[in-house]
């Protein structure tokens, strides 16, 4: 077994990535690429587990790629590609469908949430989504997977599948058991309208989130309107326990100003939220707006984005083909 560290992560191609995606995922992806071999994938096959308008989907695949690049992912350092362009993902997913157990999938809480009350009407793809995620990871024998806390259960399933494969085909250590790199921040960026909900592109009000493509004016308006608290900023964290919106503002400020929450409270105690909001808007405009501008610029050069994906696809394919050849051999496929 080699002890090489390989990072793999996937982001679904939804257009309009927001501050939660940036602070929770993209920013961490960028720092990981300095230390390890990283593979970052736009997971379009996962997206179609619920119906996607074809035109929008193509556009969103490119926009997510543009957001990767604009946030600082470097295609000469990391492999950047879209999942459906490397057929090994679907092929390994099938093999793993035969390793994974119905009982295991029945425990997945995300399926229960996404399928809602009428499970009979959910796509089969949505049900076996976690097996495809395991295939993404194991296809490259990834050892480290940066994900938000909401994906932890899926990652544990990937470990179970890897373990069962290694046992069933008597090849201990063949698949490394992937370790989660749980990104603590991802669950911390909450809706600006409801501090108990994650910032999300599906929340109806655009005032609930800061989009990477927002203008400085949008950011100022949204932060001004964001829910906080009528009392001044307290000295200690404990007093924020029952005030999720106030905590969210301070958390985002702490993250973007690179100061921990304790020192933010020390600095801000006794001040009104309008004070921290003003500072927060300035910092967000500085950090987010240049990224948004870059995304817009990249989206005007689709040929360039297609070329990035093509090059990434070629690199991913070499690794995928090599691993898949060994996997097929273990299973006895000729
Ligand atoms: N399911 C993940 C999400 O929605 C995306 C994903 C797909 C992924 N394949 C992956 C994440 C492999 C990490 C590794 O966030």
Tab-separated table of C-alpha atoms and ligand atoms in Angstrom:
chain	number	residue	atom	x	y	z
A	1	UNK	CA	0.000	0.000	0.000
A	2	UNK	CA	1.334	3.405	-0.812
A	3	UNK	CA	1.054	6.160	1.727
A	4	UNK	CA	0.603	8.895	-0.777
A	5	UNK	CA	-2.038	11.390	0.176
A	6	UNK	CA	-4.644	12.112	-2.447
A	7	UNK	CA	-7.459	14.617	-1.942
A	8	UNK	CA	-10.729	14.253	-3.829
A	9	UNK	CA	-13.816	16.402	-3.549
A	10	UNK	CA	-16.875	17.107	-5.618
A	11	UNK	CA	-19.164	20.100	-5.977
A	12	UNK	CA	-22.559	19.897	-7.629
A	13	UNK	CA	-22.983	22.174	-10.620
A	14	UNK	CA	-25.451	24.675	-9.341
A	15	UNK	CA	-25.001	28.090	-10.832
A	16	UNK	CA	-24.724	30.932	-8.447
A	17	UNK	CA	-22.339	29.681	-5.781
A	18	UNK	CA	-22.556	31.683	-2.565
A	19	UNK	CA	-20.534	32.690	0.458
A	20	UNK	CA	-21.313	29.383	2.186
A	21	UNK	CA	-19.802	27.419	-0.717
A	22	UNK	CA	-16.810	29.728	-0.761
A	23	UNK	CA	-15.955	29.784	2.954
A	24	UNK	CA	-17.008	26.188	3.481
A	25	UNK	CA	-15.470	24.465	0.500
A	26	UNK	CA	-13.647	26.436	-2.187
A	27	UNK	CA	-11.367	28.385	0.122
A	28	UNK	CA	-10.259	25.164	1.814
A	29	UNK	CA	-9.748	23.437	-1.536
A	30	UNK	CA	-7.364	26.222	-2.471
A	31	UNK	CA	-5.266	25.837	0.669
A	32	UNK	CA	-5.143	22.030	0.303
A	33	UNK	CA	-3.751	22.255	-3.220
A	34	UNK	CA	-0.565	23.728	-1.773
A	35	UNK	CA	0.084	20.631	0.338
A	36	UNK	CA	-1.267	17.587	-1.498
A	37	UNK	CA	-2.233	16.108	-4.816
A	38	UNK	CA	-5.819	17.296	-5.289
A	39	UNK	CA	-8.604	16.257	-7.618
A	40	UNK	CA	-11.658	18.541	-7.776
A	41	UNK	CA	-14.664	17.410	-9.696
A	42	UNK	CA	-17.842	19.100	-10.889
A	43	UNK	CA	-20.262	16.265	-10.113
A	44	UNK	CA	-22.769	16.570	-12.933
A	45	UNK	CA	-23.931	12.955	-12.637
A	46	UNK	CA	-24.939	13.640	-9.058
A	47	UNK	CA	-26.851	16.730	-10.165
A	48	UNK	CA	-29.114	14.771	-12.528
A	49	UNK	CA	-30.417	12.586	-9.695
A	50	UNK	CA	-33.057	15.309	-9.611
A	51	UNK	CA	-34.295	16.711	-12.924
A	52	UNK	CA	-32.166	19.465	-14.425
A	53	UNK	CA	-33.037	21.672	-17.349
A	54	UNK	CA	-30.425	20.577	-19.937
A	55	UNK	CA	-29.466	24.093	-21.042
A	56	UNK	CA	-29.110	25.302	-17.480
A	57	UNK	CA	-27.105	22.229	-16.565
A	58	UNK	CA	-24.476	22.826	-19.260
A	59	UNK	CA	-24.227	26.423	-18.181
A	60	UNK	CA	-23.944	25.501	-14.511
A	61	UNK	CA	-21.163	22.991	-15.174
A	62	UNK	CA	-19.146	25.784	-16.784
A	63	UNK	CA	-20.062	28.302	-14.085
A	64	UNK	CA	-18.957	25.962	-11.310
A	65	UNK	CA	-15.689	25.428	-13.164
A	66	UNK	CA	-15.329	29.210	-13.462
A	67	UNK	CA	-15.998	29.552	-9.723
A	68	UNK	CA	-13.248	27.008	-8.979
A	69	UNK	CA	-10.763	28.997	-11.025
A	70	UNK	CA	-11.905	32.405	-9.796
A	71	UNK	CA	-11.518	31.266	-6.171
A	72	UNK	CA	-7.902	30.357	-6.809
A	73	UNK	CA	-7.816	26.699	-7.833
A	74	UNK	CA	-4.887	26.274	-10.149
A	75	UNK	CA	-5.349	23.797	-13.010
A	76	UNK	CA	-1.596	23.276	-13.217
A	77	UNK	CA	-1.567	22.115	-9.575
A	78	UNK	CA	-4.939	20.390	-9.153
A	79	UNK	CA	-6.950	18.236	-11.520
A	80	UNK	CA	-10.186	20.048	-12.384
A	81	UNK	CA	-12.767	18.235	-14.492
A	82	UNK	CA	-16.402	17.203	-14.729
A	83	UNK	CA	-17.509	13.780	-13.600
A	84	UNK	CA	-19.515	12.649	-16.643
A	85	UNK	CA	-16.515	13.142	-18.949
A	86	UNK	CA	-14.652	10.273	-17.266
A	87	UNK	CA	-16.734	7.161	-17.812
A	88	UNK	CA	-14.912	5.306	-15.039
A	89	UNK	CA	-17.146	7.035	-12.465
A	90	UNK	CA	-20.294	5.434	-13.819
A	91	UNK	CA	-18.559	2.125	-14.414
A	92	UNK	CA	-17.139	1.835	-10.916
A	93	UNK	CA	-20.460	3.035	-9.491
A	94	UNK	CA	-22.090	-0.033	-11.048
A	95	UNK	CA	-19.535	-2.382	-9.525
A	96	UNK	CA	-19.989	-0.688	-6.155
A	97	UNK	CA	-23.782	-0.909	-6.475
A	98	UNK	CA	-23.158	-4.629	-6.259
A	99	UNK	CA	-20.947	-4.309	-3.171
A	100	UNK	CA	-23.055	-1.796	-1.245
A	101	UNK	CA	-26.080	-3.105	0.705
A	102	UNK	CA	-29.705	-1.996	0.558
A	103	UNK	CA	-29.714	-1.856	4.356
A	104	UNK	CA	-26.840	0.602	4.311
A	105	UNK	CA	-28.530	2.927	1.837
A	106	UNK	CA	-31.758	2.774	3.819
A	107	UNK	CA	-29.974	4.501	6.659
A	108	UNK	CA	-28.893	7.537	4.623
A	109	UNK	CA	-30.567	10.582	6.126
A	110	UNK	CA	-29.934	12.823	3.128
A	111	UNK	CA	-32.031	10.571	0.899
A	112	UNK	CA	-34.858	10.766	3.403
A	113	UNK	CA	-34.610	14.563	3.450
A	114	UNK	CA	-34.322	14.984	-0.304
A	115	UNK	CA	-36.922	12.406	-1.285
A	116	UNK	CA	-39.429	14.013	1.080
A	117	UNK	CA	-42.704	12.379	1.935
A	118	UNK	CA	-43.172	10.508	-1.364
A	119	UNK	CA	-40.150	8.219	-1.605
A	120	UNK	CA	-41.793	6.077	-4.287
A	121	UNK	CA	-41.468	8.992	-6.677
A	122	UNK	CA	-37.762	9.705	-6.048
A	123	UNK	CA	-35.381	8.645	-8.810
A	124	UNK	CA	-33.425	5.436	-8.315
A	125	UNK	CA	-30.356	7.588	-8.954
A	126	UNK	CA	-31.122	9.681	-5.878
A	127	UNK	CA	-31.294	6.511	-3.803
A	128	UNK	CA	-27.936	5.144	-4.983
A	129	UNK	CA	-26.299	8.599	-5.057
A	130	UNK	CA	-23.986	7.651	-2.145
A	131	UNK	CA	-22.625	4.664	-4.111
A	132	UNK	CA	-21.668	7.011	-6.954
A	133	UNK	CA	-19.969	9.264	-4.422
A	134	UNK	CA	-17.988	6.253	-3.148
A	135	UNK	CA	-17.021	5.506	-6.764
A	136	UNK	CA	-15.759	9.080	-7.248
A	137	UNK	CA	-13.478	8.734	-4.267
A	138	UNK	CA	-12.295	5.148	-4.733
A	139	UNK	CA	-11.688	5.547	-8.473
A	140	UNK	CA	-8.652	7.657	-7.566
A	141	UNK	CA	-7.876	5.809	-4.326
A	142	UNK	CA	-8.301	9.129	-2.563
A	143	UNK	CA	-7.192	9.191	1.066
A	144	UNK	CA	-8.637	12.542	2.158
A	145	UNK	CA	-12.018	13.984	1.333
A	146	UNK	CA	-12.879	17.554	2.340
A	147	UNK	CA	-16.634	17.684	2.880
A	148	UNK	CA	-19.154	19.547	4.955
A	149	UNK	CA	-20.602	17.899	8.034
A	150	UNK	CA	-23.744	17.024	6.041
A	151	UNK	CA	-21.714	14.589	3.901
A	152	UNK	CA	-20.119	12.726	6.792
A	153	UNK	CA	-22.561	9.836	6.644
A	154	UNK	CA	-21.946	9.382	2.915
A	155	UNK	CA	-18.236	9.276	3.560
A	156	UNK	CA	-18.664	6.640	6.232
A	157	UNK	CA	-20.597	4.601	3.685
A	158	UNK	CA	-17.687	4.988	1.244
A	159	UNK	CA	-15.405	3.532	3.912
A	160	UNK	CA	-17.777	0.600	4.478
A	161	UNK	CA	-17.935	-0.071	0.746
A	162	UNK	CA	-14.122	0.089	0.421
A	163	UNK	CA	-13.754	-2.272	3.362
A	164	UNK	CA	-16.297	-4.756	2.019
A	165	UNK	CA	-14.670	-4.725	-1.415
A	166	UNK	CA	-11.245	-5.369	0.145
A	167	UNK	CA	-12.742	-8.269	2.165
A	168	UNK	CA	-14.926	-9.788	-0.553
A	169	UNK	CA	-12.153	-9.817	-3.127
A	170	UNK	CA	-9.459	-10.715	-0.590
A	171	UNK	CA	-7.273	-7.732	-1.287
A	172	UNK	CA	-6.616	-6.063	2.064
A	173	UNK	CA	-5.615	-2.433	1.698
A	174	UNK	CA	-6.497	-2.348	-2.008
A	175	UNK	CA	-8.807	0.586	-1.486
A	176	UNK	CA	-7.533	2.943	1.203
A	177	UNK	CA	-10.312	3.873	3.645
A	178	UNK	CA	-10.873	7.562	2.875
A	179	UNK	CA	-10.673	9.981	5.785
A	180	UNK	CA	-13.037	12.908	5.975
A	181	UNK	CA	-11.541	16.346	6.318
A	182	UNK	CA	-14.637	17.815	7.886
A	183	UNK	CA	-14.761	21.454	7.029
A	184	UNK	CA	-15.953	22.984	10.231
A	185	UNK	CA	-16.897	26.241	8.582
A	186	UNK	CA	-19.364	24.874	6.114
A	187	UNK	CA	-22.157	24.415	8.621
A	188	UNK	CA	-21.378	27.790	10.114
A	189	UNK	CA	-22.425	30.014	7.260
A	190	UNK	CA	-26.128	30.319	7.891
A	191	UNK	CA	-28.946	32.106	6.104
A	192	UNK	CA	-28.960	35.862	6.706
A	193	UNK	CA	-32.731	35.661	7.305
A	194	UNK	CA	-32.849	32.575	9.543
A	195	UNK	CA	-29.790	31.696	11.580
A	196	UNK	CA	-30.918	28.110	12.108
A	197	UNK	CA	-30.802	27.250	8.387
A	198	UNK	CA	-27.718	26.817	6.230
A	199	UNK	CA	-27.111	29.504	3.618
A	200	UNK	CA	-28.525	27.912	0.505
A	201	UNK	CA	-29.243	28.758	-3.076
A	202	UNK	CA	-32.641	27.150	-2.780
A	203	UNK	CA	-33.945	29.573	-0.153
A	204	UNK	CA	-36.446	31.806	-1.862
A	205	UNK	CA	-35.241	35.197	-0.673
A	206	UNK	CA	-32.017	36.392	-2.290
A	207	UNK	CA	-31.525	38.448	0.863
A	208	UNK	CA	-30.732	35.200	2.683
A	209	UNK	CA	-27.360	34.799	0.975
A	210	UNK	CA	-24.331	36.582	-0.447
A	211	UNK	CA	-23.727	35.304	-3.970
A	212	UNK	CA	-20.213	35.290	-5.365
A	213	UNK	CA	-21.502	37.429	-8.250
A	214	UNK	CA	-23.190	40.057	-6.056
A	215	UNK	CA	-22.271	43.700	-6.657
A	216	UNK	CA	-20.858	45.863	-3.834
A	217	UNK	CA	-24.296	47.491	-3.540
A	218	UNK	CA	-26.027	44.122	-3.200
A	219	UNK	CA	-23.617	43.149	-0.449
A	220	UNK	CA	-24.103	46.392	1.467
A	221	UNK	CA	-27.892	46.080	1.229
A	222	UNK	CA	-27.999	42.413	2.194
A	223	UNK	CA	-25.680	42.783	5.178
A	224	UNK	CA	-27.590	45.864	6.345
A	225	UNK	CA	-30.862	43.925	6.198
A	226	UNK	CA	-29.431	40.732	7.688
A	227	UNK	CA	-31.061	39.711	10.959
A	228	UNK	CA	-28.902	40.322	14.035
A	229	UNK	CA	-29.986	41.533	17.471
A	230	UNK	CA	-31.324	44.699	19.044
A	231	UNK	CA	-29.017	44.425	22.035
A	232	UNK	CA	-25.357	45.421	21.729
A	233	UNK	CA	-22.706	42.798	20.967
A	234	UNK	CA	-22.023	40.787	24.145
A	235	UNK	CA	-18.668	39.983	25.695
A	236	UNK	CA	-18.990	36.233	25.752
A	237	UNK	CA	-20.075	33.477	23.438
A	238	UNK	CA	-22.547	32.045	25.909
A	239	UNK	CA	-24.867	35.024	25.514
A	240	UNK	CA	-25.084	34.298	21.795
A	241	UNK	CA	-26.392	30.766	22.245
A	242	UNK	CA	-30.026	31.706	21.725
A	243	UNK	CA	-29.274	34.289	19.039
A	244	UNK	CA	-28.327	32.333	15.930
A	245	UNK	CA	-28.607	35.312	13.552
A	246	UNK	CA	-26.312	37.482	15.655
A	247	UNK	CA	-23.882	34.600	16.003
A	248	UNK	CA	-23.947	34.072	12.233
A	249	UNK	CA	-22.941	37.678	11.507
A	250	UNK	CA	-20.088	37.463	13.993
A	251	UNK	CA	-19.023	34.051	12.677
A	252	UNK	CA	-18.858	35.276	9.107
A	253	UNK	CA	-16.937	38.325	10.252
A	254	UNK	CA	-14.549	36.125	12.224
A	255	UNK	CA	-13.980	33.876	9.214
A	256	UNK	CA	-13.438	36.639	6.697
A	257	UNK	CA	-11.295	38.802	9.005
A	258	UNK	CA	-9.259	35.717	10.027
A	259	UNK	CA	-9.759	36.410	13.736
A	260	UNK	CA	-11.210	33.834	16.061
A	261	UNK	CA	-14.606	34.487	17.541
A	262	UNK	CA	-13.272	35.176	21.034
A	263	UNK	CA	-11.067	38.009	19.844
A	264	UNK	CA	-13.850	39.366	17.647
A	265	UNK	CA	-16.077	39.553	20.737
A	266	UNK	CA	-13.339	41.224	22.710
A	267	UNK	CA	-12.933	43.834	20.002
A	268	UNK	CA	-16.645	44.407	19.430
A	269	UNK	CA	-18.274	44.017	22.850
A	270	UNK	CA	-20.703	46.806	23.653
A	271	UNK	CA	-20.998	48.024	20.060
A	272	UNK	CA	-24.150	47.879	17.957
A	273	UNK	CA	-24.406	45.317	15.156
A	274	UNK	CA	-24.437	48.139	12.613
A	275	UNK	CA	-20.763	48.644	13.484
A	276	UNK	CA	-19.678	45.089	12.704
A	277	UNK	CA	-21.953	45.021	9.664
A	278	UNK	CA	-20.203	48.000	8.124
A	279	UNK	CA	-16.806	46.378	8.610
A	280	UNK	CA	-18.111	43.061	7.342
A	281	UNK	CA	-19.503	44.618	4.144
A	282	UNK	CA	-16.142	46.231	3.422
A	283	UNK	CA	-14.266	42.959	3.884
A	284	UNK	CA	-16.772	40.990	1.828
A	285	UNK	CA	-16.644	43.518	-1.006
A	286	UNK	CA	-12.866	43.242	-0.982
A	287	UNK	CA	-12.745	39.479	-1.050
A	288	UNK	CA	-15.900	38.385	-2.885
A	289	UNK	CA	-16.415	40.998	-5.590
A	290	UNK	CA	-13.115	40.341	-7.409
A	291	UNK	CA	-14.052	36.640	-7.499
A	292	UNK	CA	-17.493	37.439	-8.874
A	293	UNK	CA	-15.986	39.686	-11.548
A	294	UNK	CA	-13.612	36.906	-12.518
A	295	UNK	CA	-16.455	34.397	-12.784
A	296	UNK	CA	-18.344	36.759	-15.104
A	297	UNK	CA	-15.253	37.291	-17.228
A	298	UNK	CA	-14.531	33.564	-17.469
A	299	UNK	CA	-18.137	32.875	-18.457
A	300	UNK	CA	-17.583	35.073	-21.504
A	301	UNK	CA	-14.836	32.732	-22.641
A	302	UNK	CA	-16.490	29.354	-22.773
A	303	UNK	CA	-13.836	27.944	-25.085
A	304	UNK	CA	-11.248	28.537	-22.375
A	305	UNK	CA	-13.369	26.824	-19.714
A	306	UNK	CA	-14.003	23.871	-22.043
A	307	UNK	CA	-10.267	23.619	-22.597
A	308	UNK	CA	-9.600	23.571	-18.824
A	309	UNK	CA	-12.125	20.757	-18.399
A	310	UNK	CA	-10.669	18.839	-21.331
A	311	UNK	CA	-7.146	18.994	-19.946
A	312	UNK	CA	-8.389	17.972	-16.491
A	313	UNK	CA	-10.370	15.164	-18.022
A	314	UNK	CA	-7.259	13.815	-19.754
A	315	UNK	CA	-5.313	13.775	-16.492
A	316	UNK	CA	-8.168	12.216	-14.535
A	317	UNK	CA	-8.688	9.588	-17.207
A	318	UNK	CA	-5.117	8.323	-17.005
A	319	UNK	CA	-5.508	7.699	-13.270
A	320	UNK	CA	-9.015	6.335	-13.590
A	321	UNK	CA	-8.102	3.881	-16.399
A	322	UNK	CA	-5.164	2.535	-14.465
A	323	UNK	CA	-7.180	1.960	-11.274
A	324	UNK	CA	-10.189	0.616	-13.106
A	325	UNK	CA	-8.039	-1.960	-14.863
A	326	UNK	CA	-6.912	-3.299	-11.472
A	327	UNK	CA	-10.426	-3.133	-10.040
A	328	UNK	CA	-11.852	-5.145	-12.958
A	329	UNK	CA	-9.123	-7.697	-12.474
A	330	UNK	CA	-9.951	-8.083	-8.765
A	331	UNK	CA	-13.607	-8.634	-9.602
A	332	UNK	CA	-12.742	-11.128	-12.348
A	333	UNK	CA	-14.090	-9.140	-15.284
A	334	UNK	CA	-12.226	-9.739	-18.523
B	1	LIG	N1	-22.402	14.741	-2.370
B	1	LIG	C1	-21.514	15.861	-2.299
B	1	LIG	C2	-22.282	17.117	-1.933
B	1	LIG	O1	-23.430	17.259	-2.283
B	1	LIG	C3	-20.802	16.079	-3.614
B	1	LIG	C4	-19.892	14.943	-3.964
B	1	LIG	C5	-20.082	14.039	-4.951
B	1	LIG	C6	-18.680	14.639	-3.333
B	1	LIG	N2	-19.044	13.166	-4.994
B	1	LIG	C7	-18.164	13.488	-4.018
B	1	LIG	C8	-17.967	15.192	-2.255
B	1	LIG	C9	-16.972	12.895	-3.626
B	1	LIG	C10	-16.778	14.587	-1.880
B	1	LIG	C11	-16.285	13.444	-2.571
B	1	LIG	O2	-21.711	17.995	-1.311
